[in-house]
Amino acid sequence: MKTIANTNLNEQVIRPTFARSNLKTRIVHLGFGAFHRAHQALFTNEMLEKINSDWGICEVNLFGGEDLIEQLRAQDHLYTVAEKGAESTDVKLIASVTESLHPTLDGKAAVLAKMTEEQVAIVSMTITEKGYCADPATGRLDKNNGLIIADLANPQDPSSAIGYIVEALRQRREKGIQPFTVMSCDNVQENGHVARAAVLDFANLVDVELASWIEANVTFPCTMVDRIVPAATEETLTEIAELVGVEDLCGIACEPFRQWVIEDNFVAGRPDWNVAGAEFVSDVVPFEEMKLRMLNGSHSFLAYLGFLGGYAHISDTMTNDDYRTAAFDMMMKAQAPTLNMPEGTDLEAYATLLIERFTNPSLKHQTWQIAMDGSQKIPQRMGGSLRHHLAQGTDFKWLAMGIAGWMRYVGAVTEQGEAIDVRDPMVEQFQAIYAEHGLNVSAVKALLSIEAIFGTDLIANETFVSAVTDAYQLILDKGARAAVASL
Ligand code: NAI
Ligand code: CS2
C-alpha cells in the first residue's frame, strides 16, 4: 500500500495548500502523542492555511513512541486527523510538522541542539501529568522522583522533560541566545505555573544564577486545552486508511469539538493561533479550573465507576440514565458551585454540551484509558472542589463517590473477580495497601493517608472520611451501578 506522502489521497481529505518549504522549526514540541496531533499541530496547520506564517514544529518523544517518530519520518512528516461527529466525519491532512527527533534514535545531544537553535521560540509540551515530576498535592518539584534524582546527579545528560528544558536554557544562556517560552498543554491545574515551579526548583538545585536568569527571562503561559482524542486502536487505523485511501499509521481520530485558551505571555513571539480559533487571554486559570473540574472531574468519575460497572467506553456509560444524571449532577452540583467564572459564563450550557460530547457514539474512548494515572488526576479534578464543599458545609456526595470509585478500581480486581491492569506511577503503593487490607473498607483510610494525593487535611476531616467510607462500602456491597443509582 502506498504511503500518505504520495498524496494520492481520497477526494474528501481536506488538504492544506500553504508552501511547507517556507516553514522553519520555531516550535519544539515534547510529546508527539495522540492529543497533540489532533490539537496544537492541527491549530498550527489551520493557521498556516489562513495567513502567511513560517511557524513549523519539530516533534519529540522523550519516552516511548520511537515507532511513531520513525513512521512519521517515513511519511514525510504528514498525517491525517479524522474528526468524528455523531453523524459525519471530516478528514484533514496535517502539514505543520517540519521534522522530528527521539533521544533513542538520534541521541540526547541532537534533541538539546534543536532546543538551542536560535529560531526556536517555543518549547511546548503534552507529556502527561506525571511528566512534570511534581508532587500532585503541592505542584512543586518532587525531589524524590527517580528521574529527577538521576537528572540532578547529571544535569547535562537529562532524561526528564524538566531536565531537558533546564539544560537547553543553560546552553542558550551560555551562548548568548535569547530564551524560549515554555508552554504546557497538559491537563494540569495552572499548568504554566506548575511547569515554572518544576523548572525553577530544578534549576535552583543545579545553579542559582541560572535559576535567576530563567526567572527573569522565561515565561510559562498557562493554557486550557480541550479536545477528546482517544488512543488510536487497530480499528481507528483501519477506518482512517479507508477514509484517506492510503495507510496512515500516524493518523488519529477525535471529536469535532476543540478549544484552546492561551495566556498571552510569550518571550520570543508566537503564532497567531487565534486565526484558527484559539483565544488569547490575560488569565486562563478560571477556564482551566472549569474544564478540569467539570469535564475531567466527571470523566474520571465515569471512568472508575463506569469501568467497574462493566462499561468499556464513556459513550457506553451515557446509555445508562443513572450515570448520565450523576455525571450532569457532578458537573452542576459538585463542581460548578466551586468555580469563579467571568460574568456571562453559562455553566449549564457547558455541562449540557459536555454530556452531548460524552454521548458521541463514534468515539471509542475507553474508561480504562481515562482511569490511568489517577494519583496525578484526582487531586486537581476533585481535591479543590472537595475542600470548597467541606469549608462551606455543602453536599459533596458525587465527589465522595468518585473517590471511592477510584479506590475500588485501584483494588485491581473487577466486580466479576478478574484482574484490572492498573497503570499509575504509584501503583506499587496501592498494591501494598491492598495486600494488607484486601478489598476491605479499612483500605479507605490507608489510601487517604497518601499525602501526595490527599495532603494532610482530608484524612483529618471526619465528615469526609466517613462519606468516602460509606460510598466505598456501598460499591463493595451493591456494585458500582447501584452505587451510582443511589446518588
Ligand atoms: P499519549 O499516551 O498518546 O502520549 C503521551 C505522550 O507523553 C507521549 O508523547 C510520551 O512520549 C509522553 N510522555 C509520557 N510520559 C512522559 C514523561 N514522564 N516525560 C516526558 N514525556 C512523557 O497521550 P495523549 O492522549 O497525547 O495525552 C497526553 C496528555 O495530553 C494528557 O496526559 C493530557 O494532559 C493532555 N490532554 C489529552 C487529551 C486527550 O483527550 N487525549 C485532551 C486534553 C489534554
Ligand atoms: C481525560 C482527558 O484521559 C483523561 O484523563 O479526562 O484526556 C480528556 O479526554 C481531555 O482532557 C478532553 O479535553
Coordinates of C-alpha atoms and ligand atoms in Angstrom, one line a residue:
M1 CA 0.0 0.0 0.0
K2 CA 1.3 3.5 -0.9
T3 CA 2.1 5.8 2.0
I4 CA 0.5 9.1 2.7
A5 CA 3.5 11.1 1.3
N6 CA 2.4 10.1 -2.2
T7 CA -0.5 12.5 -1.9
N8 CA -2.8 10.1 -3.7
L9 CA -5.5 10.7 -1.1
N10 CA -9.2 10.4 -1.4
E11 CA -11.1 13.4 -2.7
Q12 CA -12.8 14.1 0.7
V13 CA -9.5 14.6 2.6
I14 CA -9.1 18.4 3.3
R15 CA -5.6 19.2 2.1
P16 CA -3.6 22.3 3.0
T17 CA -2.3 24.5 0.2
F18 CA 0.4 26.5 2.0
A19 CA 4.1 26.1 1.0
R20 CA 5.7 23.8 3.5
S21 CA 9.1 24.8 2.2
N22 CA 8.6 28.2 3.9
L23 CA 8.3 26.7 7.4
K24 CA 11.0 26.9 9.9
T25 CA 11.2 24.9 13.1
R26 CA 10.2 27.6 15.6
I27 CA 8.4 25.2 18.0
V28 CA 10.0 22.1 19.6
H29 CA 7.1 20.0 20.9
L30 CA 7.8 17.4 23.6
G31 CA 5.1 14.7 23.5
F32 CA 4.0 13.5 20.0
G33 CA 1.1 11.6 21.5
A34 CA -2.5 11.3 20.4
F35 CA -3.6 14.6 21.7
H36 CA -1.0 17.0 20.2
R37 CA -1.6 15.5 16.8
A38 CA -5.3 16.5 16.9
H39 CA -4.8 19.8 18.7
Q40 CA -1.8 22.1 18.6
A41 CA -0.4 20.6 15.3
L42 CA -3.9 20.9 13.8
F43 CA -4.4 24.5 15.0
T44 CA -1.0 25.4 13.6
N45 CA -1.9 23.7 10.3
E46 CA -5.1 25.7 10.1
M47 CA -3.3 29.0 11.0
L48 CA -0.7 28.3 8.2
E49 CA -3.5 27.9 5.8
K50 CA -5.2 31.2 6.7
I51 CA -2.2 33.6 7.0
N52 CA 1.3 34.0 5.7
S53 CA 3.4 32.4 8.5
D54 CA 6.5 30.3 9.0
W55 CA 5.9 28.5 12.3
G56 CA 6.7 24.8 11.9
I57 CA 7.0 22.2 14.6
C58 CA 9.8 19.7 15.5
E59 CA 8.1 16.7 17.2
V60 CA 10.0 14.9 20.0
N61 CA 9.0 11.9 22.1
L62 CA 11.2 11.6 25.2
F63 CA 9.6 8.4 26.5
G64 CA 8.5 5.6 24.2
G65 CA 6.9 6.3 20.8
E66 CA 10.1 5.6 18.8
D67 CA 8.0 3.7 16.2
L68 CA 5.7 6.7 15.8
I69 CA 8.6 9.0 15.1
E70 CA 10.1 6.6 12.6
Q71 CA 6.7 6.2 10.9
L72 CA 6.3 10.0 10.8
R73 CA 9.6 10.3 9.0
A74 CA 8.6 7.6 6.6
Q75 CA 5.5 9.7 5.8
D76 CA 7.4 12.9 5.2
H77 CA 6.0 14.2 8.5
L78 CA 2.5 14.2 7.1
Y79 CA -0.5 12.6 8.7
T80 CA -4.3 12.9 9.0
V81 CA -6.8 13.7 11.6
A82 CA -10.4 12.3 11.4
E83 CA -12.9 14.5 13.3
K84 CA -15.7 12.1 14.0
G85 CA -19.1 13.6 14.8
A86 CA -22.1 11.6 15.8
E87 CA -23.2 11.6 12.1
S88 CA -20.3 12.7 9.9
T89 CA -16.5 12.7 9.7
D90 CA -14.1 15.3 8.4
V91 CA -10.6 14.1 7.5
K92 CA -7.7 16.7 7.4
L93 CA -4.2 16.3 6.2
I94 CA -1.8 18.0 8.6
A95 CA 1.4 19.6 7.2
S96 CA 2.7 21.8 10.0
V97 CA 5.4 19.4 11.2
T98 CA 8.8 20.1 9.8
E99 CA 11.0 17.4 11.5
S100 CA 11.2 15.0 14.4
L101 CA 13.6 13.7 17.0
H102 CA 13.9 10.9 19.6
P103 CA 16.7 10.6 22.1
T104 CA 16.9 6.8 21.5
L105 CA 17.0 7.2 17.7
D106 CA 19.1 10.4 17.5
G107 CA 20.8 10.9 20.8
K108 CA 20.1 13.3 23.6
A109 CA 22.5 15.8 22.2
A110 CA 20.5 16.1 19.0
V111 CA 17.4 17.0 21.0
L112 CA 19.3 19.6 23.1
A113 CA 20.9 21.0 19.9
K114 CA 17.5 21.5 18.4
M115 CA 16.1 23.2 21.5
T116 CA 19.1 25.6 21.5
E117 CA 18.7 26.7 17.8
E118 CA 18.3 30.4 17.7
Q119 CA 15.0 30.5 15.8
V120 CA 13.3 28.1 18.3
A121 CA 10.9 30.4 20.2
I122 CA 8.6 28.0 22.0
V123 CA 9.1 24.6 23.7
S124 CA 5.6 23.2 24.1
M125 CA 4.6 20.0 26.0
T126 CA 1.9 17.3 26.2
I127 CA 3.9 14.9 28.4
T128 CA 1.0 13.7 30.7
E129 CA 0.5 14.9 34.3
K130 CA 3.4 12.7 35.6
G131 CA 5.9 14.2 33.1
Y132 CA 6.2 17.3 35.3
C133 CA 7.8 15.3 38.1
A134 CA 5.8 17.5 40.5
D135 CA 4.1 16.5 43.7
P136 CA 0.4 16.4 42.7
A137 CA -0.8 17.8 46.0
T138 CA 1.7 20.8 46.1
G139 CA 2.6 21.4 42.4
R140 CA 6.3 21.7 43.4
L141 CA 9.2 19.6 42.0
D142 CA 9.2 16.1 43.6
K143 CA 12.8 15.8 44.6
N144 CA 12.3 12.1 45.3
N145 CA 11.2 11.3 41.8
G146 CA 13.6 8.8 40.3
L147 CA 14.1 10.8 37.0
I148 CA 14.8 14.0 38.9
I149 CA 17.3 12.3 41.2
A150 CA 19.2 11.0 38.2
D151 CA 19.0 14.3 36.3
L152 CA 20.2 16.3 39.3
A153 CA 23.2 14.0 39.5
N154 CA 23.9 14.5 35.8
P155 CA 22.2 17.7 34.7
Q156 CA 23.9 17.9 31.3
D157 CA 22.7 14.4 30.3
P158 CA 19.0 14.7 31.2
S159 CA 16.1 12.3 30.8
S160 CA 13.1 14.1 32.2
A161 CA 11.4 16.9 30.3
I162 CA 12.2 19.3 33.1
G163 CA 15.9 18.3 32.9
Y164 CA 15.9 18.9 29.1
I165 CA 14.4 22.3 29.4
V166 CA 16.8 23.5 32.1
E167 CA 19.8 22.1 30.2
A168 CA 18.7 23.7 26.9
L169 CA 18.1 27.1 28.7
R170 CA 21.5 26.8 30.3
Q171 CA 23.1 26.2 26.9
R172 CA 21.2 29.2 25.4
R173 CA 22.3 31.5 28.2
E174 CA 25.9 30.4 27.8
K175 CA 25.8 31.0 24.0
G176 CA 24.0 34.3 24.4
I177 CA 20.9 33.1 22.6
Q178 CA 17.5 34.5 23.8
P179 CA 15.4 32.0 25.7
F180 CA 12.2 30.3 24.5
T181 CA 8.8 30.3 26.0
V182 CA 7.8 27.1 27.8
M183 CA 4.2 26.3 27.0
S184 CA 2.4 23.4 28.8
C185 CA -0.6 21.9 27.1
D186 CA -1.3 19.3 29.7
N187 CA -4.4 18.8 31.8
V188 CA -2.6 20.1 34.9
Q189 CA -4.2 22.8 37.0
E190 CA -2.3 26.1 36.4
N191 CA -0.1 24.1 34.0
G192 CA 2.2 27.0 33.3
H193 CA 2.7 27.7 37.0
V194 CA 3.5 24.0 37.7
A195 CA 5.9 23.9 34.7
R196 CA 7.6 27.1 36.0
A197 CA 7.8 25.8 39.6
A198 CA 9.3 22.5 38.5
V199 CA 11.8 24.2 36.2
L200 CA 12.9 26.8 38.8
D201 CA 13.1 24.2 41.6
F202 CA 15.3 22.0 39.4
A203 CA 17.4 25.0 38.2
N204 CA 17.9 26.2 41.7
L205 CA 19.4 22.9 42.7
V206 CA 21.7 23.0 39.6
D207 CA 22.9 26.6 39.6
V208 CA 21.2 29.5 41.4
E209 CA 22.3 32.1 38.9
L210 CA 20.8 30.1 36.0
A211 CA 17.6 29.9 38.0
S212 CA 17.5 33.7 38.5
W213 CA 18.1 34.2 34.7
I214 CA 15.3 31.8 33.9
E215 CA 13.0 33.5 36.4
A216 CA 13.7 36.9 34.8
N217 CA 13.7 35.9 31.2
V218 CA 11.5 32.9 30.5
T219 CA 7.7 32.8 30.5
F220 CA 5.4 29.8 31.2
P221 CA 2.0 30.7 29.9
C222 CA -0.9 28.7 31.2
T223 CA -3.2 27.1 28.6
M224 CA -6.6 25.4 28.7
V225 CA -6.7 22.7 26.2
D226 CA -9.7 20.7 25.2
R227 CA -10.5 18.0 22.6
I228 CA -11.3 14.4 23.3
V229 CA -8.7 12.3 21.5
P230 CA -8.8 8.6 22.4
A231 CA -5.7 6.5 21.9
A232 CA -5.7 5.1 18.3
T233 CA -6.6 1.4 18.0
E234 CA -6.3 -1.1 15.1
E235 CA -9.9 -0.3 14.3
T236 CA -9.1 3.5 14.2
L237 CA -6.2 3.0 11.8
T238 CA -8.3 0.7 9.5
E239 CA -11.1 3.2 9.4
I240 CA -8.6 6.1 8.7
A241 CA -7.0 4.1 5.9
E242 CA -10.4 3.6 4.3
L243 CA -11.2 7.3 4.7
V244 CA -7.9 8.6 3.4
G245 CA -7.3 6.0 0.7
V246 CA -3.8 5.1 1.8
E247 CA -2.4 3.7 5.1
D248 CA -1.6 6.3 7.7
L249 CA -0.1 4.8 10.8
C250 CA 0.3 8.2 12.4
G251 CA -3.4 9.0 11.8
I252 CA -5.6 9.8 14.7
A253 CA -9.4 10.2 15.3
C254 CA -11.0 12.7 17.6
E255 CA -14.3 14.5 18.3
P256 CA -15.2 17.6 16.2
F257 CA -15.1 20.0 19.2
R258 CA -11.9 21.8 20.1
Q259 CA -11.0 24.6 22.4
W260 CA -7.7 26.3 23.3
V261 CA -7.4 29.3 25.6
I262 CA -3.9 30.6 26.0
E263 CA -2.4 33.1 28.4
D264 CA -0.8 35.7 26.1
N265 CA 2.7 35.8 27.6
F266 CA 5.4 34.8 25.2
V267 CA 9.0 36.0 25.3
A268 CA 10.1 35.3 21.7
G269 CA 6.9 35.7 19.7
R270 CA 4.1 33.3 19.0
P271 CA 2.0 32.0 16.1
D272 CA -1.4 33.7 15.6
W273 CA -3.3 30.6 16.6
N274 CA -6.3 32.8 17.1
V275 CA -7.0 32.8 13.4
A276 CA -7.6 29.1 13.8
G277 CA -10.0 29.5 16.7
A278 CA -7.7 29.7 19.8
E279 CA -8.3 32.5 22.3
F280 CA -5.5 34.6 23.8
V281 CA -6.5 36.0 27.2
S282 CA -4.7 37.5 30.2
D283 CA -5.9 35.0 32.7
V284 CA -6.5 31.3 31.8
V285 CA -6.9 30.0 35.3
P286 CA -10.7 30.2 35.6
F287 CA -11.1 28.4 32.3
E288 CA -8.6 25.7 33.2
E289 CA -10.4 25.2 36.5
M290 CA -13.8 25.0 34.9
K291 CA -12.6 22.4 32.4
L292 CA -10.6 20.3 34.8
R293 CA -13.4 20.1 37.3
M294 CA -16.4 19.9 35.1
L295 CA -15.1 17.9 32.1
N296 CA -12.1 16.0 33.6
G297 CA -13.7 15.5 37.1
S298 CA -16.8 13.9 35.6
H299 CA -14.7 12.0 33.1
S300 CA -12.7 10.4 36.0
F301 CA -16.0 9.7 37.9
L302 CA -17.4 7.9 34.8
A303 CA -14.1 6.1 34.1
Y304 CA -13.8 4.4 37.6
L305 CA -17.5 3.8 38.2
G306 CA -18.1 3.0 34.5
F307 CA -15.2 0.5 34.3
L308 CA -16.4 -1.2 37.5
G309 CA -20.0 -1.2 36.2
G310 CA -18.8 -3.1 33.1
Y311 CA -18.8 -0.2 30.6
A312 CA -15.7 -0.2 28.3
H313 CA -16.3 3.3 26.8
I314 CA -17.5 6.7 28.0
S315 CA -20.3 6.7 25.4
D316 CA -21.5 3.3 26.9
T317 CA -21.9 4.9 30.3
M318 CA -24.1 7.5 28.8
T319 CA -26.6 4.9 27.7
N320 CA -27.4 4.4 31.4
D321 CA -29.6 7.1 32.7
D322 CA -28.2 6.9 36.3
Y323 CA -24.7 7.5 35.0
R324 CA -25.9 10.3 32.7
T325 CA -27.7 12.0 35.5
A326 CA -24.9 11.5 38.0
A327 CA -22.4 13.0 35.6
F328 CA -24.6 16.1 35.0
D329 CA -25.1 16.5 38.7
M330 CA -21.4 16.0 39.4
M331 CA -20.8 18.9 37.0
M332 CA -23.6 21.2 38.1
K333 CA -23.9 20.4 41.8
A334 CA -20.4 19.3 42.8
Q335 CA -18.1 21.3 40.5
A336 CA -19.9 24.4 39.1
P337 CA -20.6 25.9 42.6
T338 CA -16.9 25.9 43.3
L339 CA -15.9 28.0 40.3
N340 CA -15.3 31.7 40.0
M341 CA -16.0 32.4 36.4
P342 CA -16.0 35.7 34.4
E343 CA -19.5 37.2 34.1
G344 CA -21.7 35.8 31.4
T345 CA -20.2 32.2 31.6
D346 CA -23.1 29.8 31.1
L347 CA -22.0 26.7 33.1
E348 CA -25.3 24.9 32.5
A349 CA -24.9 25.2 28.7
Y350 CA -21.3 24.0 29.2
A351 CA -22.4 20.9 31.2
T352 CA -25.2 20.2 28.6
L353 CA -22.6 20.3 25.8
L354 CA -20.2 18.0 27.8
I355 CA -22.9 15.4 28.2
E356 CA -23.6 15.6 24.4
R357 CA -19.8 15.2 23.7
F358 CA -19.6 12.2 26.1
T359 CA -22.5 10.6 24.3
N360 CA -20.9 10.7 20.8
P361 CA -21.1 7.1 19.8
S362 CA -18.4 7.4 17.1
L363 CA -15.7 8.0 19.7
K364 CA -14.5 4.8 21.4
H365 CA -12.9 6.5 24.4
Q366 CA -12.0 3.7 26.9
T367 CA -12.9 4.1 30.6
W368 CA -9.7 2.2 31.2
Q369 CA -7.6 4.8 29.4
I370 CA -9.0 7.7 31.4
A371 CA -8.7 5.7 34.6
M372 CA -4.9 5.7 34.2
D373 CA -2.7 7.8 36.4
G374 CA -5.5 8.6 38.9
S375 CA -2.9 9.6 41.6
Q376 CA -2.0 12.5 39.3
K377 CA -5.5 13.4 38.3
I378 CA -7.7 13.1 41.4
P379 CA -6.1 16.0 43.3
Q380 CA -6.8 18.6 40.6
R381 CA -10.1 17.2 39.3
M382 CA -11.7 16.6 42.7
G383 CA -9.5 17.9 45.6
G384 CA -10.1 21.6 45.3
S385 CA -13.9 21.2 45.0
L386 CA -13.9 18.8 47.9
R387 CA -12.2 21.4 50.1
H388 CA -14.6 24.0 49.0
H389 CA -17.6 21.9 50.0
L390 CA -16.1 20.9 53.3
A391 CA -15.4 24.5 54.2
Q392 CA -19.0 25.6 53.1
G393 CA -20.7 22.6 54.6
T394 CA -22.4 21.8 51.2
D395 CA -23.2 18.5 49.6
F396 CA -20.2 16.7 48.0
K397 CA -21.6 13.1 47.7
W398 CA -20.7 12.9 43.9
L399 CA -17.1 13.7 44.8
A400 CA -17.0 11.2 47.6
M401 CA -18.4 8.5 45.3
G402 CA -15.8 9.4 42.6
I403 CA -13.0 9.0 45.1
A404 CA -14.5 5.7 46.4
G405 CA -14.8 4.5 42.8
W406 CA -11.1 5.3 42.2
M407 CA -10.2 3.4 45.5
R408 CA -12.2 0.4 44.5
Y409 CA -10.7 0.5 41.0
V410 CA -7.1 0.5 42.3
G411 CA -8.0 -2.6 44.3
A412 CA -7.2 -4.1 40.8
V413 CA -10.0 -6.6 40.6
T414 CA -13.3 -6.3 38.8
E415 CA -16.7 -7.0 40.3
Q416 CA -16.5 -10.3 38.5
G417 CA -13.2 -11.1 40.1
E418 CA -10.9 -10.5 37.1
A419 CA -7.6 -8.7 37.4
I420 CA -7.5 -5.0 36.4
D421 CA -4.4 -3.7 34.7
V422 CA -4.0 -0.6 36.9
R423 CA -1.5 1.9 35.4
D424 CA -0.2 4.6 37.8
P425 CA 3.2 5.9 38.9
M426 CA 2.0 5.0 42.5
V427 CA 0.7 1.5 41.6
E428 CA 3.2 -0.2 44.0
Q429 CA 1.9 1.8 46.9
F430 CA -1.7 0.7 46.1
Q431 CA -0.7 -2.9 45.7
A432 CA 1.0 -2.8 49.2
I433 CA -2.2 -1.3 50.7
Y434 CA -4.5 -3.9 49.1
A435 CA -2.1 -6.7 50.0
E436 CA -2.6 -5.7 53.7
H437 CA -6.3 -4.8 53.7
G438 CA -7.8 -6.8 50.8
L439 CA -10.9 -5.1 49.4
N440 CA -12.0 -4.4 53.0
V441 CA -13.2 -0.9 53.9
S442 CA -10.1 -0.4 56.1
A443 CA -8.3 0.2 52.8
V444 CA -10.0 3.6 52.6
K445 CA -8.1 5.2 55.5
A446 CA -4.8 3.7 54.2
L447 CA -5.4 5.2 50.8
L448 CA -6.4 8.6 52.3
S449 CA -3.2 8.7 54.2
I450 CA -1.2 9.1 50.9
E451 CA -0.1 12.6 51.4
A452 CA 0.9 13.3 47.7
I453 CA -2.7 12.7 46.7
F454 CA -4.8 13.9 49.7
G455 CA -2.5 16.3 51.6
T456 CA -2.8 16.0 55.4
D457 CA -6.1 17.8 55.9
L458 CA -8.6 15.4 54.3
I459 CA -7.7 12.4 56.4
A460 CA -8.3 14.6 59.5
N461 CA -11.8 15.6 58.3
E462 CA -14.3 13.2 59.9
T463 CA -17.2 14.2 57.6
F464 CA -15.1 13.5 54.5
V465 CA -13.6 10.2 55.8
S466 CA -17.0 8.8 56.7
A467 CA -18.6 9.9 53.4
V468 CA -15.9 8.1 51.4
T469 CA -16.0 5.1 53.6
D470 CA -19.8 4.8 53.2
A471 CA -19.5 5.2 49.4
Y472 CA -16.8 2.6 49.2
Q473 CA -18.8 0.2 51.3
L474 CA -21.8 0.7 49.1
I475 CA -19.8 -0.1 46.0
L476 CA -18.5 -3.3 47.7
D477 CA -22.0 -4.3 48.8
K478 CA -24.1 -3.4 45.8
G479 CA -21.7 -2.8 43.0
A480 CA -20.9 0.3 41.0
R481 CA -24.1 0.6 39.0
A482 CA -26.3 0.5 42.1
A483 CA -23.9 2.9 43.9
V484 CA -24.3 5.4 41.0
A485 CA -28.0 4.9 41.0
S486 CA -28.1 5.7 44.8
L487 CA -26.9 9.3 44.0
Ligands
NAI1 P1 -0.4 9.6 24.7 O1 -0.2 8.4 25.6 O2 -0.8 9.4 23.3 O3 1.0 10.4 24.7 C1 1.7 10.6 25.8 C2 3.0 11.5 25.5 O4 3.6 11.8 26.7 C3 3.9 10.7 24.6 O5 4.4 11.6 23.6 C4 5.1 10.4 25.6 O6 6.3 10.4 25.0 C5 5.0 11.5 26.6 N1 5.4 11.1 28.0 C6 4.9 10.1 28.7 N2 5.5 10.1 29.9 C7 6.4 11.1 29.9 C8 7.3 11.6 30.8 N3 7.5 11.1 32.0 N4 8.1 12.7 30.5 C9 8.0 13.2 29.2 N5 7.1 12.8 28.3 C10 6.3 11.8 28.6 O7 -1.4 10.6 25.5 P2 -2.2 11.8 24.9 O8 -3.5 11.4 24.6 O9 -1.4 12.5 23.8 O10 -2.3 12.8 26.2 C11 -1.1 13.4 26.6 C12 -1.6 14.5 27.6 O11 -2.3 15.5 26.8 C13 -2.6 14.0 28.6 O12 -2.0 13.5 29.7 C14 -3.3 15.3 29.0 O13 -2.5 16.1 29.9 C15 -3.2 16.1 27.7 N6 -4.5 16.1 27.0 C16 -5.0 15.0 26.4 C17 -6.3 14.9 25.8 C18 -6.9 13.7 25.2 O14 -8.1 13.7 25.0 N7 -6.1 12.7 24.8 C19 -7.1 16.2 25.8 C20 -6.5 17.3 26.6 C21 -5.3 17.2 27.1
CS2_2 C1 -9.3 12.5 30.0 C2 -8.8 13.7 29.2 O1 -7.7 10.9 29.8 C3 -8.2 11.7 30.6 O2 -7.9 11.8 31.8 O3 -10.1 13.0 31.0 O4 -7.7 13.3 28.3 C4 -9.9 14.3 28.3 O5 -10.3 13.5 27.3 C5 -9.4 15.6 27.7 O6 -9.0 16.5 28.7 C6 -10.5 16.3 26.9 O7 -10.0 17.6 26.6

